[in-house]
Amino acid sequence: MPGRRDPIAVFDSGVGGLTVLHELLVSLPQEDFVYLGDTARFPYGERSAAELERFVVEIGTRLLGHGAKLLVVACNSATAAGMGALQTLAATGIDVVGVVTPESHLAADATRSGRIGLLGTRATVASGAYQRAVAAVAPDATLVSVACPELAPIIQRGFPFDEAVVDTVRGYCAPLREAGVDTVILGCTHYPLVRPVIQRELGRGVAIVSSGHAIAEEVHAELAAAGVERAEGAKGDYRFLATGDPDGFRRLGTRFLQLPIDEVRHVELPRAAAA
Amino acid sequence: MPGRRDPIAVFDSGVGGLTVLHELLVSLPQEDFVYLGDTARFPYGERSAAELERFVVEIGTRLLGHGAKLLVVACNSATAAGMGALQTLAATGIDVVGVVTPESHLAADATRSGRIGLLGTRATVASGAYQRAVAAVAPDATLVSVACPELAPIIQRGFPFDEAVVDTVRGYCAPLREAGVDTVILGCTHYPLVRPVIQRELGRGVAIVSSGHAIAEEVHAELAAAGVERAEGAKGDYRFLATGDPDGFRRLGTRFLQLPIDEVRHVELPRAAAA
């Protein structure tokens, strides 16, 4: 039975989900958080749906075993391809929040022309999860999806950003410019780091939707509904687990989190070696 | 006589003003920009008003000598203390945009309680420029000003941010929390880099106002009024001058600009040595 003082668990394939944790830390400073980066198996974007479902159940179970009161899947590929797994976890009475639905709601609210663009990994685009989620809230909208296999890896590798990053972004944005979309969903938690480059390519008139803030609101609502939110005014903490190299996680992670990262603890997942 | 194809000049004491240039590049991708960082004389925050007035005239004249069609003073200390110099330049028919007025308008629009906070350098707070600018647009509002002598230097030195940065921010935010402000002006172009830390300290309910976006809108309006804006669709470029070490400028500057920085050219100002 989860309690008020238990932490909120957040996981992603690596450091990208820290852009979501960032928004959670700003919105809910009174809560404790535990974040797991499955860096040993990064990136998820080229994984099969079956693999991703397995990862979600495995990691979700592990984190809930640590006594978390809510699970946030801060990875679009895992959410999009692992919806079944999320539902399996939810059926056991566990509160699970993923990234696809909140963004689709925001995009449906933001668009005036009904033409929405999506930038995402191959796994995310192939899953069709955004097509379904957008259709559910905006049946008349058109979704133009662009799979961006190079984008998350180049962001992860490349800071400071150089012209190669700008060229890569330009290439992925070109079909969205041609399609005349007025709203673009950042369908991967890495992409907020190049949001300025994307905004400059698309122009200020195009609304860009990312998941962090919307998820933070949904988490807040879930905690309130379950009666397990902490009183405001307390100061929560946050800690980190990584399946890969802890030092690399800390070094890379700081620019995704925009807040200090102290200790990162290495963890082995039961079946990490077999993946 | 400035023409449509001339660049827009932007200057600051160092790399901080790149947070303003960032917004200009996103809002006005069709324009060319030339940015001067007076890094040899950084920081401006402890300079006297007389010095800052001299710097503004000196650099403004230099950049306009390069054929700029508009001058943006992207430094709160220089704008606040050098208002007289800005007016002198403006009196000669030169379009000058500074940072204090746009932020004060935004803050007046954002506040509901009429209690506004200001974080700024000693020079900015001592000038009283925000007091006057806020009083002009919101006569009933109360402005609570906090001078933050350590903040710009610690941001410039310290990335990734550690707990010392969080502690410093916490200290400066404490009087604003006690005063119960609902809106805070970031009165220095360095501060957007710690906006997440500030927002976490103050809570999501406090509106944070920074200058970049507001300035971009004012620049756009000025260009349109003068009939010298470029046609949309063109792709402008941007280049850099620094009075100090060009490599240091590029290294530091990239995280302020969030876009690539290629070449940085060293320039000597006439009286830099005497400063």
Coordinates of C-alpha atoms in Angstrom, one line a residue:
Chain A
M1 CA 0.0 0.0 0.0
P2 CA 1.8 3.2 -1.1
G3 CA 2.2 6.0 1.3
R4 CA 2.5 9.7 1.3
R5 CA 6.3 9.6 2.1
D6 CA 7.2 7.1 -0.6
P7 CA 9.2 8.3 -3.6
I8 CA 8.0 8.7 -7.2
A9 CA 9.9 6.4 -9.6
V10 CA 10.9 7.6 -13.0
F11 CA 12.7 5.6 -15.7
D12 CA 14.1 6.0 -19.2
S13 CA 16.5 4.3 -21.5
G14 CA 19.2 6.8 -20.4
V15 CA 19.5 10.5 -19.6
G16 CA 16.7 11.8 -21.9
G17 CA 14.0 11.3 -19.3
L18 CA 15.9 13.7 -17.0
T19 CA 14.1 16.5 -19.1
V20 CA 10.9 15.0 -17.6
L21 CA 12.3 14.7 -14.1
H22 CA 13.4 18.3 -14.4
E23 CA 9.8 19.4 -14.8
L24 CA 8.7 17.1 -12.0
L25 CA 11.3 18.6 -9.6
V26 CA 10.2 22.1 -10.5
S27 CA 6.5 21.4 -10.2
L28 CA 6.7 19.1 -7.1
P29 CA 9.7 20.2 -5.0
Q30 CA 8.2 18.6 -1.9
E31 CA 8.3 15.0 -3.3
D32 CA 11.2 12.5 -3.3
F33 CA 12.2 10.9 -6.6
V34 CA 14.2 7.9 -7.7
Y35 CA 15.3 7.9 -11.3
L36 CA 16.6 4.8 -13.2
G37 CA 18.5 5.2 -16.5
D38 CA 18.8 2.0 -18.4
T39 CA 22.0 3.2 -20.0
A40 CA 23.4 -0.3 -20.5
R41 CA 20.7 -0.8 -23.2
F42 CA 20.5 2.7 -24.7
P43 CA 19.1 3.5 -27.2
Y44 CA 15.6 2.1 -27.1
G45 CA 14.5 3.7 -30.3
E46 CA 15.5 0.7 -32.5
R47 CA 14.2 -2.0 -30.2
S48 CA 11.3 -4.2 -31.0
A49 CA 7.9 -3.7 -29.3
A50 CA 8.3 -7.1 -27.6
E51 CA 11.7 -6.2 -26.1
L52 CA 10.4 -2.8 -24.9
E53 CA 7.3 -4.4 -23.2
R54 CA 9.7 -6.8 -21.4
F55 CA 11.9 -3.9 -20.3
V56 CA 9.0 -1.9 -19.0
V57 CA 7.7 -4.7 -16.8
E58 CA 11.1 -5.6 -15.6
I59 CA 12.1 -2.1 -14.6
G60 CA 8.7 -1.1 -13.4
T61 CA 8.6 -4.2 -11.1
R62 CA 12.1 -3.4 -9.8
L63 CA 11.3 0.2 -9.0
L64 CA 8.0 -0.6 -7.4
G65 CA 9.9 -3.2 -5.3
H66 CA 11.8 -0.1 -4.0
G67 CA 8.5 1.1 -2.6
A68 CA 7.6 3.8 -5.1
K69 CA 4.1 5.2 -4.9
L70 CA 3.8 6.0 -8.7
L71 CA 5.8 5.0 -11.8
V72 CA 6.5 7.5 -14.6
V73 CA 7.7 6.0 -17.9
A74 CA 9.7 9.0 -19.2
C75 CA 10.6 7.4 -22.5
N76 CA 8.4 7.8 -25.6
S77 CA 9.7 4.6 -27.2
A78 CA 9.0 2.5 -24.2
T79 CA 5.6 4.1 -23.6
A80 CA 4.6 3.9 -27.3
A81 CA 5.6 0.3 -27.8
G82 CA 5.0 -0.9 -24.3
M83 CA 1.4 0.3 -23.8
G84 CA 0.4 -3.3 -23.2
A85 CA 2.9 -3.6 -20.4
L86 CA 1.8 -0.3 -18.9
Q87 CA -1.8 -1.6 -18.9
T88 CA -0.6 -4.9 -17.3
L89 CA 1.1 -2.9 -14.5
A90 CA -1.9 -0.6 -14.1
A91 CA -4.2 -3.6 -13.8
T92 CA -2.4 -4.7 -10.7
G93 CA -3.4 -1.4 -9.1
I94 CA -0.2 0.5 -9.7
D95 CA -0.4 4.1 -10.8
V96 CA 1.6 4.5 -14.1
V97 CA 2.0 7.6 -16.1
G98 CA 3.5 7.6 -19.6
V99 CA 4.4 10.3 -22.1
V100 CA 2.3 9.8 -25.2
T101 CA -1.2 10.8 -24.0
P102 CA -0.3 14.1 -22.2
E103 CA 1.5 15.4 -25.3
S104 CA -1.3 14.4 -27.6
H105 CA -3.7 16.4 -25.5
L106 CA -1.5 19.4 -25.5
A107 CA -1.0 19.2 -29.3
A108 CA -4.8 18.9 -29.8
D109 CA -5.3 22.0 -27.7
A110 CA -2.5 24.0 -29.5
T111 CA -3.3 23.4 -33.1
R112 CA -5.5 25.8 -35.0
S113 CA -5.1 24.3 -38.5
G114 CA -5.5 20.7 -37.4
R115 CA -2.1 19.9 -39.0
I116 CA 0.2 18.4 -36.3
G117 CA 3.8 17.2 -36.8
L118 CA 5.6 14.5 -34.8
L119 CA 9.3 14.0 -34.5
G120 CA 10.2 10.6 -32.8
T121 CA 12.3 7.5 -32.9
R122 CA 11.6 4.7 -35.3
A123 CA 10.0 2.6 -32.6
T124 CA 7.8 5.4 -31.5
V125 CA 6.6 6.3 -35.1
A126 CA 6.2 2.6 -36.0
S127 CA 4.0 1.9 -33.0
G128 CA 1.3 4.3 -34.2
A129 CA 0.7 5.2 -30.6
Y130 CA 0.6 9.0 -31.3
Q131 CA -1.7 8.4 -34.3
R132 CA -4.2 6.7 -32.0
A133 CA -3.8 9.1 -29.1
V134 CA -4.2 12.2 -31.4
A135 CA -7.2 10.6 -33.2
A136 CA -8.9 10.0 -29.9
V137 CA -8.8 13.6 -28.8
A138 CA -8.8 15.4 -32.3
P139 CA -10.5 13.1 -34.8
D140 CA -10.3 15.7 -37.6
A141 CA -6.6 16.4 -37.1
T142 CA -3.9 15.2 -39.5
L143 CA -0.6 13.8 -38.0
V144 CA 2.5 14.1 -40.1
S145 CA 5.1 11.7 -38.5
V146 CA 8.9 11.9 -39.1
A147 CA 11.1 9.1 -37.8
C148 CA 14.5 10.6 -36.7
P149 CA 16.9 7.7 -36.1
E150 CA 20.0 10.0 -35.9
L151 CA 18.6 12.7 -33.6
A152 CA 18.7 11.2 -30.1
P153 CA 22.2 9.7 -30.6
I154 CA 23.6 13.0 -32.1
I155 CA 22.2 14.9 -29.1
Q156 CA 23.6 12.4 -26.7
R157 CA 27.1 12.6 -28.3
G158 CA 27.3 16.1 -29.4
F159 CA 27.6 19.1 -27.1
P160 CA 28.4 21.9 -27.8
F161 CA 26.2 21.6 -30.8
D162 CA 27.8 22.2 -34.1
E163 CA 26.5 22.7 -37.7
A164 CA 26.1 18.9 -38.1
V165 CA 23.4 19.0 -35.4
V166 CA 21.7 22.0 -37.2
D167 CA 21.8 20.1 -40.5
T168 CA 20.3 17.0 -39.0
V169 CA 17.5 18.9 -37.4
R170 CA 16.9 20.8 -40.7
G171 CA 16.6 17.6 -42.6
Y172 CA 14.0 16.1 -40.2
C173 CA 12.0 19.4 -40.0
A174 CA 11.9 19.8 -43.9
P175 CA 8.8 17.5 -44.3
L176 CA 7.0 19.3 -41.5
R177 CA 7.7 22.7 -43.1
E178 CA 6.4 21.3 -46.5
A179 CA 3.3 19.9 -44.8
G180 CA 2.6 23.3 -43.2
V181 CA 2.0 22.0 -39.7
D182 CA 1.3 24.6 -37.0
T183 CA 2.1 22.3 -34.0
V184 CA 5.0 19.8 -33.5
I185 CA 5.2 17.1 -30.9
L186 CA 8.7 16.4 -29.6
G187 CA 8.2 12.7 -29.4
C188 CA 11.4 11.8 -27.5
T189 CA 12.7 13.1 -24.2
H190 CA 16.1 14.0 -25.8
Y191 CA 14.7 16.5 -28.2
P192 CA 14.1 19.4 -25.7
L193 CA 17.8 19.9 -25.8
V194 CA 17.6 21.0 -29.4
R195 CA 14.3 22.8 -29.1
P196 CA 15.9 26.2 -30.0
V197 CA 17.4 24.7 -33.2
I198 CA 14.0 23.2 -34.0
Q199 CA 12.1 26.4 -33.2
R200 CA 14.5 28.4 -35.4
E201 CA 14.0 26.0 -38.3
L202 CA 10.2 26.0 -38.0
G203 CA 9.7 29.6 -37.0
R204 CA 8.2 31.1 -33.9
G205 CA 4.7 30.6 -35.3
V206 CA 4.8 26.8 -34.9
A207 CA 3.9 25.6 -31.4
I208 CA 6.3 23.0 -30.0
V209 CA 4.9 20.5 -27.5
S210 CA 7.1 18.5 -25.2
S211 CA 6.1 16.1 -22.4
G212 CA 7.7 17.3 -19.2
H213 CA 5.2 20.0 -18.0
A214 CA 2.1 18.0 -19.0
I215 CA 3.4 14.9 -17.2
A216 CA 4.1 16.9 -14.1
E217 CA 0.5 18.1 -14.0
E218 CA -0.8 14.5 -14.6
V219 CA 1.4 13.2 -11.8
H220 CA 0.2 15.9 -9.4
A221 CA -3.4 15.0 -10.3
E222 CA -2.8 11.3 -9.8
L223 CA -1.2 11.8 -6.4
A224 CA -4.0 14.0 -5.3
A225 CA -6.7 11.5 -6.4
A226 CA -4.9 8.7 -4.5
G227 CA -4.5 11.0 -1.5
V228 CA -0.7 10.3 -1.3
E229 CA 0.8 13.7 -2.2
R230 CA 3.1 15.3 0.3
A231 CA 2.3 18.6 2.0
E232 CA 3.8 21.7 0.2
G233 CA 6.7 23.4 1.9
A234 CA 8.7 20.2 2.5
K235 CA 11.9 19.8 0.5
G236 CA 12.2 16.5 -1.3
D237 CA 15.3 14.9 -2.6
Y238 CA 16.2 12.9 -5.7
R239 CA 18.6 10.1 -6.4
F240 CA 19.8 8.1 -9.4
L241 CA 20.3 4.5 -10.5
A242 CA 22.0 3.6 -13.8
T243 CA 22.5 0.2 -15.4
G244 CA 25.6 1.5 -17.2
D245 CA 28.6 3.6 -16.2
P246 CA 27.6 5.9 -13.3
D247 CA 30.2 8.5 -14.1
G248 CA 29.1 8.8 -17.7
F249 CA 25.5 9.2 -16.5
R250 CA 26.4 12.0 -14.2
R251 CA 28.5 13.8 -16.7
L252 CA 25.9 13.6 -19.5
G253 CA 22.9 13.9 -17.2
T254 CA 23.6 17.3 -15.7
R255 CA 22.8 19.2 -18.9
F256 CA 19.5 17.2 -19.4
L257 CA 18.5 17.8 -15.7
Q258 CA 19.7 21.4 -15.4
L259 CA 20.1 20.7 -11.7
P260 CA 23.0 19.2 -9.7
I261 CA 23.4 15.4 -9.8
D262 CA 25.4 14.0 -6.9
E263 CA 25.6 10.3 -6.4
V264 CA 24.7 7.8 -9.1
R265 CA 24.4 4.1 -8.0
H266 CA 25.1 1.3 -10.5
V267 CA 22.4 -1.4 -10.6
E268 CA 22.2 -4.7 -12.5
L269 CA 18.8 -5.6 -13.9
P270 CA 18.0 -9.4 -13.7
R271 CA 18.1 -9.9 -17.5
A272 CA 20.3 -7.0 -18.6
A273 CA 23.0 -9.3 -19.8
A274 CA 20.6 -11.2 -22.0
A275 CA 19.3 -8.1 -23.8
Chain B
M1 CA 21.0 55.6 -43.5
P2 CA 20.4 52.1 -42.3
G3 CA 19.1 49.6 -44.9
R4 CA 17.1 46.4 -44.9
R5 CA 20.2 44.2 -45.4
D6 CA 22.3 45.7 -42.6
P7 CA 22.8 43.5 -39.5
I8 CA 21.4 44.1 -36.0
A9 CA 24.1 44.8 -33.4
V10 CA 23.9 43.2 -29.9
F11 CA 26.3 43.8 -27.1
D12 CA 26.9 42.7 -23.5
S13 CA 29.7 42.6 -21.0
G14 CA 30.4 39.0 -21.9
V15 CA 28.4 35.9 -22.9
G16 CA 25.2 36.6 -20.8
G17 CA 23.6 38.6 -23.6
L18 CA 23.7 35.5 -25.8
T19 CA 20.5 34.4 -24.0
V20 CA 19.0 37.5 -25.6
L21 CA 20.6 36.8 -29.0
H22 CA 19.2 33.3 -28.7
E23 CA 15.7 34.7 -28.6
L24 CA 16.4 37.1 -31.4
L25 CA 17.7 34.3 -33.6
V26 CA 14.6 32.2 -33.0
S27 CA 12.2 35.1 -33.5
L28 CA 14.0 36.7 -36.5
P29 CA 15.8 33.9 -38.4
Q30 CA 15.9 36.0 -41.5
E31 CA 18.1 38.8 -40.0
D32 CA 21.9 39.0 -39.7
F33 CA 23.3 39.7 -36.3
V34 CA 26.7 40.9 -35.0
Y35 CA 27.3 40.3 -31.3
L36 CA 30.1 42.0 -29.3
G37 CA 31.0 40.6 -25.9
D38 CA 33.2 43.0 -23.9
T39 CA 34.8 40.1 -22.1
A40 CA 38.0 42.0 -21.3
R41 CA 36.0 44.1 -18.9
F42 CA 33.6 41.5 -17.5
P43 CA 31.7 41.8 -15.1
Y44 CA 29.9 45.1 -15.5
G45 CA 27.9 44.6 -12.3
E46 CA 30.3 46.3 -10.0
R47 CA 31.1 49.2 -12.3
S48 CA 30.1 52.8 -11.7
A49 CA 27.3 54.4 -13.7
A50 CA 29.8 56.8 -15.2
E51 CA 32.0 54.0 -16.5
L52 CA 29.0 52.1 -17.9
E53 CA 27.8 55.2 -19.7
R54 CA 31.2 55.5 -21.3
F55 CA 31.3 51.8 -22.3
V56 CA 27.8 52.0 -23.9
V57 CA 28.7 55.1 -26.1
E58 CA 32.1 53.6 -27.0
I59 CA 30.7 50.2 -28.1
G60 CA 27.5 51.5 -29.6
T61 CA 29.5 53.9 -31.8
R62 CA 31.9 51.1 -32.8
L63 CA 29.1 48.7 -33.8
L64 CA 27.1 51.4 -35.6
G65 CA 30.3 52.2 -37.4
H66 CA 30.1 48.6 -38.7
G67 CA 26.8 49.6 -40.4
A68 CA 24.3 48.1 -38.0
K69 CA 20.6 49.2 -38.5
L70 CA 19.7 48.7 -34.8
L71 CA 21.6 48.4 -31.5
V72 CA 20.4 46.1 -28.7
V73 CA 22.0 46.6 -25.3
A74 CA 21.7 43.1 -24.0
C75 CA 23.1 43.9 -20.5
N76 CA 20.9 45.0 -17.6
S77 CA 23.8 46.7 -15.8
A78 CA 24.7 48.7 -18.9
T79 CA 21.1 49.6 -19.7
A80 CA 20.1 50.4 -16.2
A81 CA 23.2 52.6 -15.4
G82 CA 23.7 53.9 -19.0
M83 CA 20.2 55.1 -19.7
G84 CA 21.6 58.6 -20.3
A85 CA 24.0 57.2 -22.9
L86 CA 21.2 55.3 -24.6
Q87 CA 19.2 58.5 -24.8
T88 CA 22.3 60.3 -26.2
L89 CA 22.6 57.6 -28.9
A90 CA 18.9 57.6 -29.6
A91 CA 18.9 61.4 -30.0
T92 CA 21.3 61.0 -33.0
G93 CA 18.5 59.1 -34.7
I94 CA 19.9 55.6 -33.9
D95 CA 17.4 52.9 -32.9
V96 CA 18.5 51.5 -29.5
V97 CA 16.7 48.8 -27.5
G98 CA 17.6 48.0 -23.9
V99 CA 16.5 45.3 -21.5
V100 CA 14.9 47.1 -18.6
T101 CA 11.6 48.5 -20.1
P102 CA 10.4 45.3 -21.8
E103 CA 10.8 43.2 -18.7
S104 CA 9.0 45.8 -16.5
H105 CA 6.1 45.7 -18.9
L106 CA 6.0 41.9 -18.8
A107 CA 6.2 41.9 -15.0
A108 CA 3.3 44.4 -14.7
D109 CA 1.2 42.2 -17.0
A110 CA 2.1 39.0 -15.0
T111 CA 1.5 40.1 -11.4
R112 CA -1.8 39.6 -9.8
S113 CA -0.9 40.6 -6.2
G114 CA 1.1 43.7 -7.2
R115 CA 4.2 42.3 -5.4
I116 CA 7.1 41.9 -7.8
G117 CA 10.6 40.7 -7.1
L118 CA 13.9 41.7 -8.8
L119 CA 17.1 39.8 -8.9
G120 CA 20.0 41.8 -10.4
T121 CA 23.6 42.9 -10.1
R122 CA 24.6 45.7 -7.6
A123 CA 24.9 48.2 -10.4
T124 CA 21.4 47.3 -11.7
V125 CA 19.7 47.5 -8.3
A126 CA 21.6 50.7 -7.3
S127 CA 20.5 52.5 -10.5
G128 CA 16.9 52.3 -9.5
A129 CA 16.0 51.9 -13.2
Y130 CA 13.6 49.0 -12.5
Q131 CA 11.9 50.9 -9.7
R132 CA 11.2 53.8 -12.1
A133 CA 10.2 51.5 -15.0
V134 CA 7.8 49.4 -12.9
A135 CA 6.3 52.5 -11.3
A136 CA 5.7 54.0 -14.7
V137 CA 3.5 51.0 -15.8
A138 CA 2.2 49.8 -12.5
P139 CA 2.1 52.7 -10.0
D140 CA 0.5 50.6 -7.3
A141 CA 3.0 47.7 -7.5
T142 CA 5.7 47.0 -4.9
L143 CA 9.1 46.1 -6.1
V144 CA 11.3 44.0 -3.8
S145 CA 14.9 44.2 -5.1
V146 CA 17.7 41.8 -4.2
A147 CA 21.3 42.6 -5.3
C148 CA 23.1 39.3 -6.2
P149 CA 26.8 40.1 -6.5
E150 CA 27.8 36.4 -6.5
L151 CA 25.3 35.1 -9.0
A152 CA 26.6 36.1 -12.5
P153 CA 30.2 35.1 -11.6
I154 CA 29.2 31.7 -10.2
I155 CA 27.1 31.0 -13.3
Q156 CA 29.9 32.0 -15.6
R157 CA 32.4 29.8 -13.7
G158 CA 30.3 26.8 -12.7
F159 CA 28.9 24.3 -15.0
P160 CA 27.8 21.6 -14.4
F161 CA 26.0 23.3 -11.5
D162 CA 26.6 21.9 -8.0
E163 CA 25.0 22.4 -4.6
A164 CA 27.0 25.6 -4.1
V165 CA 25.0 27.2 -7.0
V166 CA 21.7 25.9 -5.5
D167 CA 22.7 27.4 -2.1
T168 CA 23.6 30.7 -3.6
V169 CA 20.3 30.9 -5.5
R170 CA 18.4 29.9 -2.3
G171 CA 20.0 32.7 -0.4
Y172 CA 19.0 35.3 -2.9
C173 CA 15.5 33.9 -3.3
A174 CA 14.8 33.9 0.5
P175 CA 13.9 37.6 0.8
L176 CA 11.5 37.2 -2.2
R177 CA 9.8 34.1 -0.6
E178 CA 9.4 36.0 2.7
A179 CA 8.0 39.0 0.8
G180 CA 5.4 36.8 -0.9
V181 CA 6.0 38.1 -4.4
D182 CA 4.1 36.4 -7.3
T183 CA 6.4 37.6 -10.1
V184 CA 10.2 37.8 -10.3
I185 CA 12.2 39.7 -12.9
L186 CA 15.5 38.1 -13.9
G187 CA 17.4 41.4 -14.0
C188 CA 20.6 40.0 -15.6
T189 CA 21.1 38.1 -18.8
H190 CA 23.1 35.4 -17.1
Y191 CA 20.2 34.3 -14.8
P192 CA 18.2 32.3 -17.4
L193 CA 20.8 29.6 -17.1
V194 CA 19.7 29.0 -13.5
R195 CA 16.0 29.6 -14.1
P196 CA 15.2 26.0 -13.2
V197 CA 16.9 26.3 -9.9
I198 CA 15.2 29.6 -9.2
Q199 CA 11.8 28.2 -10.2
R200 CA 12.3 25.2 -7.9
E201 CA 13.1 27.5 -5.0
L202 CA 10.2 29.9 -5.6
G203 CA 7.6 27.3 -6.7
R204 CA 5.7 26.9 -10.0
G205 CA 3.2 29.5 -8.8
V206 CA 5.6 32.4 -9.2
A207 CA 5.9 33.9 -12.7
I208 CA 9.5 34.4 -13.8
V209 CA 10.2 37.1 -16.4
S210 CA 13.3 37.3 -18.5
S211 CA 14.2 39.8 -21.2
G212 CA 14.9 37.7 -24.3
H213 CA 11.5 37.1 -25.8
A214 CA 10.2 40.6 -24.9
I215 CA 13.2 42.2 -26.5
A216 CA 12.8 40.1 -29.7
E217 CA 9.3 41.4 -30.0
E218 CA 10.4 45.0 -29.5
V219 CA 13.2 44.7 -32.1
H220 CA 10.7 43.3 -34.6
A221 CA 8.3 46.2 -34.0
E222 CA 11.1 48.8 -34.3
L223 CA 12.3 47.3 -37.6
A224 CA 8.8 47.2 -39.0
A225 CA 8.2 50.8 -37.9
A226 CA 11.4 51.9 -39.6
G227 CA 10.6 49.8 -42.7
V228 CA 14.0 48.0 -42.5
E229 CA 13.0 44.4 -41.7
R230 CA 14.1 41.6 -44.0
A231 CA 11.6 39.5 -45.9
E232 CA 10.7 36.3 -44.1
G233 CA 12.0 33.1 -45.5
A234 CA 15.6 34.3 -45.9
K235 CA 18.2 32.7 -43.6
G236 CA 20.3 35.2 -41.8
D237 CA 23.7 34.5 -40.2
Y238 CA 25.3 35.6 -37.0
R239 CA 28.9 36.4 -36.0
F240 CA 30.9 37.3 -32.9
L241 CA 33.4 39.8 -31.7
A242 CA 35.0 39.6 -28.2
T243 CA 37.4 42.1 -26.5
G244 CA 38.9 39.2 -24.5
D245 CA 40.0 35.6 -25.4
P246 CA 38.0 34.4 -28.4
D247 CA 38.4 30.7 -27.5
G248 CA 37.1 31.2 -24.0
F249 CA 34.1 33.2 -25.5
R250 CA 33.3 30.3 -27.8
R251 CA 33.6 27.6 -25.1
L252 CA 31.5 29.5 -22.6
G253 CA 29.1 31.0 -25.0
T254 CA 27.7 27.9 -26.6
R255 CA 25.7 27.0 -23.5
F256 CA 24.3 30.5 -23.3
L257 CA 23.4 30.6 -27.0
Q258 CA 22.2 27.0 -27.3
L259 CA 23.1 27.2 -31.0
P260 CA 26.5 26.7 -32.7
I261 CA 29.2 29.4 -32.4
D262 CA 31.8 29.2 -35.2
E263 CA 34.3 32.0 -35.5
V264 CA 34.9 34.6 -32.8
R265 CA 37.0 37.6 -33.8
H266 CA 39.1 39.4 -31.3
V267 CA 38.6 43.2 -31.3
E268 CA 40.4 46.0 -29.3
L269 CA 38.2 48.8 -28.2
P270 CA 39.9 52.3 -28.2
R271 CA 40.0 52.7 -24.5
A272 CA 39.9 49.0 -23.3
A273 CA 43.4 49.2 -21.9
A274 CA 42.5 52.2 -19.7
A275 CA 39.4 50.6 -18.2

